[in-house]
C-alpha atoms as one frame of an Amber mdcrd trajectory, in Angstrom:
protein
 -16.095 -12.073   1.501 -12.571 -13.394   2.784  -9.520 -12.180   4.550  -6.937
 -13.491   1.936  -2.938 -13.724   3.634  -0.685 -11.011   2.537   2.270 -11.315
   0.563   5.075 -10.370   2.551   8.351  -8.766   0.248  10.057 -11.894  -1.789
   6.953 -12.909  -3.741   7.542 -12.285  -6.553   3.628 -10.789  -7.404   4.879
  -7.545  -5.495   8.507  -6.849  -8.191   6.307  -7.041 -11.303   4.648  -5.168
 -12.839   0.186  -5.350 -12.476  -1.630  -6.703 -15.699  -4.025  -4.145 -16.715
  -7.847  -5.824 -15.956  -9.337  -6.404 -19.159 -13.047  -7.412 -18.172 -14.345
  -6.521 -15.162 -15.901 -10.162 -13.514 -17.530 -11.466 -11.029 -14.106 -12.716
  -9.989 -13.295  -9.315  -9.862 -15.466  -8.035  -8.357 -14.797 -10.530  -5.474
 -11.218  -9.216  -5.372 -12.452  -6.492  -4.681 -14.817  -7.729  -1.299 -12.337
  -9.329  -0.278  -9.425  -7.232  -0.311 -11.487  -4.581   1.554 -11.842  -6.926
   3.981  -8.905  -7.651   4.383  -7.772  -4.725   4.798  -9.817  -3.691   7.495
  -8.650  -7.282   9.005  -5.151  -5.850   8.332  -6.352  -2.022   9.689  -4.757
  -1.490   6.980  -5.369   2.212   4.756  -4.592   0.924   1.183  -3.855  -2.394
  -0.159  -3.296  -4.070  -3.603  -4.214  -6.644  -5.808  -0.483  -8.016  -5.574
  -0.053  -8.619  -2.060  -2.734 -10.668  -1.523  -1.300 -12.553  -5.213  -3.371
 -11.625  -7.534  -1.562  -9.697 -10.038  -3.895  -6.725 -11.088  -3.347  -2.957
 -11.662  -6.291  -3.103  -8.431  -5.989  -1.393  -4.953  -8.731  -0.162  -2.125
  -8.386   2.102   0.747  -9.680   4.099   3.190  -9.105   6.674   5.189 -10.826
   9.737   6.191  -9.699  12.868   5.227  -9.630  12.129   2.104 -10.390  16.469
   1.257 -13.957  15.739  -2.162 -12.492  11.679  -2.504 -14.301   8.837  -1.284
 -13.139   8.143   2.765 -13.416   4.565   1.104 -13.026   3.530  -2.490 -11.102
   1.095  -5.070  -9.739   2.274  -8.154  -9.552  -0.192 -11.445  -6.286   0.101
 -13.731  -5.960   3.090 -11.815  -3.393   6.980 -13.476  -2.211   8.621 -11.052
  -0.826  12.085 -11.524   1.632  13.612  -9.857   1.544  17.189  -9.475   3.011
  19.195  -6.447   6.659  18.282  -6.563   8.367  15.487  -4.365  11.339  17.808
  -2.207  15.108  16.950  -3.073  14.914  16.962   1.653  16.473  14.186   3.605
  12.502  12.839   4.928  11.201  13.924   8.961  11.869  10.649  10.887   8.891
  11.370  12.537   6.303  12.374  10.951   7.280  10.977   7.218   7.226   7.266
   8.003   5.648   4.961   6.363   4.193   1.286   6.401   3.476  -1.757   4.043
   1.486  -4.344   4.959   3.748  -6.603   3.335   7.123  -5.086   4.309   5.172
  -6.436   8.198   6.249  -4.530  11.480   8.879  -1.658  10.032   8.018   1.457
   9.502  11.292   3.842   7.611  10.663   7.253   6.535  10.326   8.765   2.163
  10.293  11.877   0.942   6.532  12.066  -1.133   4.833  14.938  -3.414   1.887
  16.694  -1.434  -0.785  16.016  -4.595  -1.547  14.134  -7.040  -4.255  13.048
  -9.934  -6.370   9.328 -10.068  -8.036   8.118 -12.447  -9.345   4.905 -13.103
 -12.632   2.690 -13.370 -14.533   0.916 -10.540 -16.230  -2.260 -10.509 -19.105
  -0.941 -12.199 -17.221   0.776 -14.847 -18.342   4.106 -13.196 -14.569   6.889
 -13.708 -12.717   8.092 -10.874 -11.059  10.794 -11.141  -9.965  13.340  -7.965
  -7.126  15.449  -6.408  -6.245  13.895  -3.409  -3.582  15.995  -1.207  -1.358
  15.910   2.411  -1.721  11.993   3.292  -4.146  10.922   1.451  -1.849  11.398
  -1.460   1.073   9.107   0.195  -1.713   6.660   0.485  -2.777   6.739  -3.455
   1.442   6.899  -4.522   1.797   3.539  -2.045  -0.663   1.826  -3.100  -0.161
   2.965  -7.537   3.874   1.786  -6.567   2.551  -1.950  -5.613   1.411  -1.952
  -9.192   4.086  -0.311 -10.761   6.235  -3.721  -8.815   7.436  -0.889  -6.408
   7.828  -0.950  -2.827   8.060   1.989  -0.477  11.561   0.325   0.738  12.756
   0.738  -3.004  12.969   4.110  -2.715  13.920   4.742   0.156  16.942   7.535
   0.472  21.294   5.854   1.075  20.482   6.215   4.997  17.615   4.842   5.714
  18.165   2.120   3.035  20.666   0.386   4.381  18.778   0.508   7.748  16.064
  -1.582   5.585  18.635  -4.143   3.875  20.288  -4.704   7.186  16.409  -5.576
   8.691  16.067  -7.107   5.336  18.867  -9.800   5.274  17.692 -10.629   9.288
  14.412 -10.989   8.394  15.252 -13.393   5.278  13.213 -11.688   3.150  14.428
 -12.052  -0.015  13.215 -15.649  -1.372   8.557 -16.536  -1.742   6.816 -18.382
   0.206   5.993 -15.525   2.653   2.964 -14.422   3.411   0.213 -13.584   6.265
  -2.879 -13.420   7.628  -4.857 -10.432   8.944  -6.806 -11.832  11.892  -5.037
 -15.244  13.080  -1.513 -14.596  12.575  -0.792 -11.702  15.592  -0.601  -8.243
  14.089   2.403  -7.073  12.858   2.359  -3.312  13.639   1.152  -3.778  17.396
  -2.286  -3.530  17.443  -3.401  -5.861  19.175  -1.310  -4.654  21.868  -2.986
  -1.621  21.539  -6.251  -2.699  20.951  -5.538  -4.378  24.416  -5.032  -2.364
  26.735  -7.959   0.135  25.605 -10.093  -2.677  25.931  -8.696  -4.999  29.136
């Protein structure tokens, strides 16, 4: 397994719909294994194939509070159905802020449905079908969005969109070629510092 560089906003693969997987090959199995390794190295809870530069409809996840769903898994060619309504109220900055490995170092609040259904297949061709609620539902929606060419920052409301656009200009993430490598580059979300503080 290999830790792959994570693409950053501005890379074209992040901003277009990913293609369906038409055949599960050894190359696809290697990709899924590498994605899981990369997700772990980045201390993420999910990772979509476009985030490692591959425009295919695959994502991985790891989340302990997953209800009846596996706490760790992957899905190929997923279909996501929103069961719970998405509130039109302003999101709570303390309770509803998301981050993204492809928008490293930032987080912004966003409303999501609190109940979804996910179907698809795994690398063995076995069917996947479960419902997700709460924060796990948020993760499923976040990763599924990547497969349709959306980052969570594309869904922010007006106030938070303006803040994001200021950050985007400051970072210069409007062009291809920006990546970061988990385990080599400093963790953009500060996990390295937190870990160092716990284990001096």
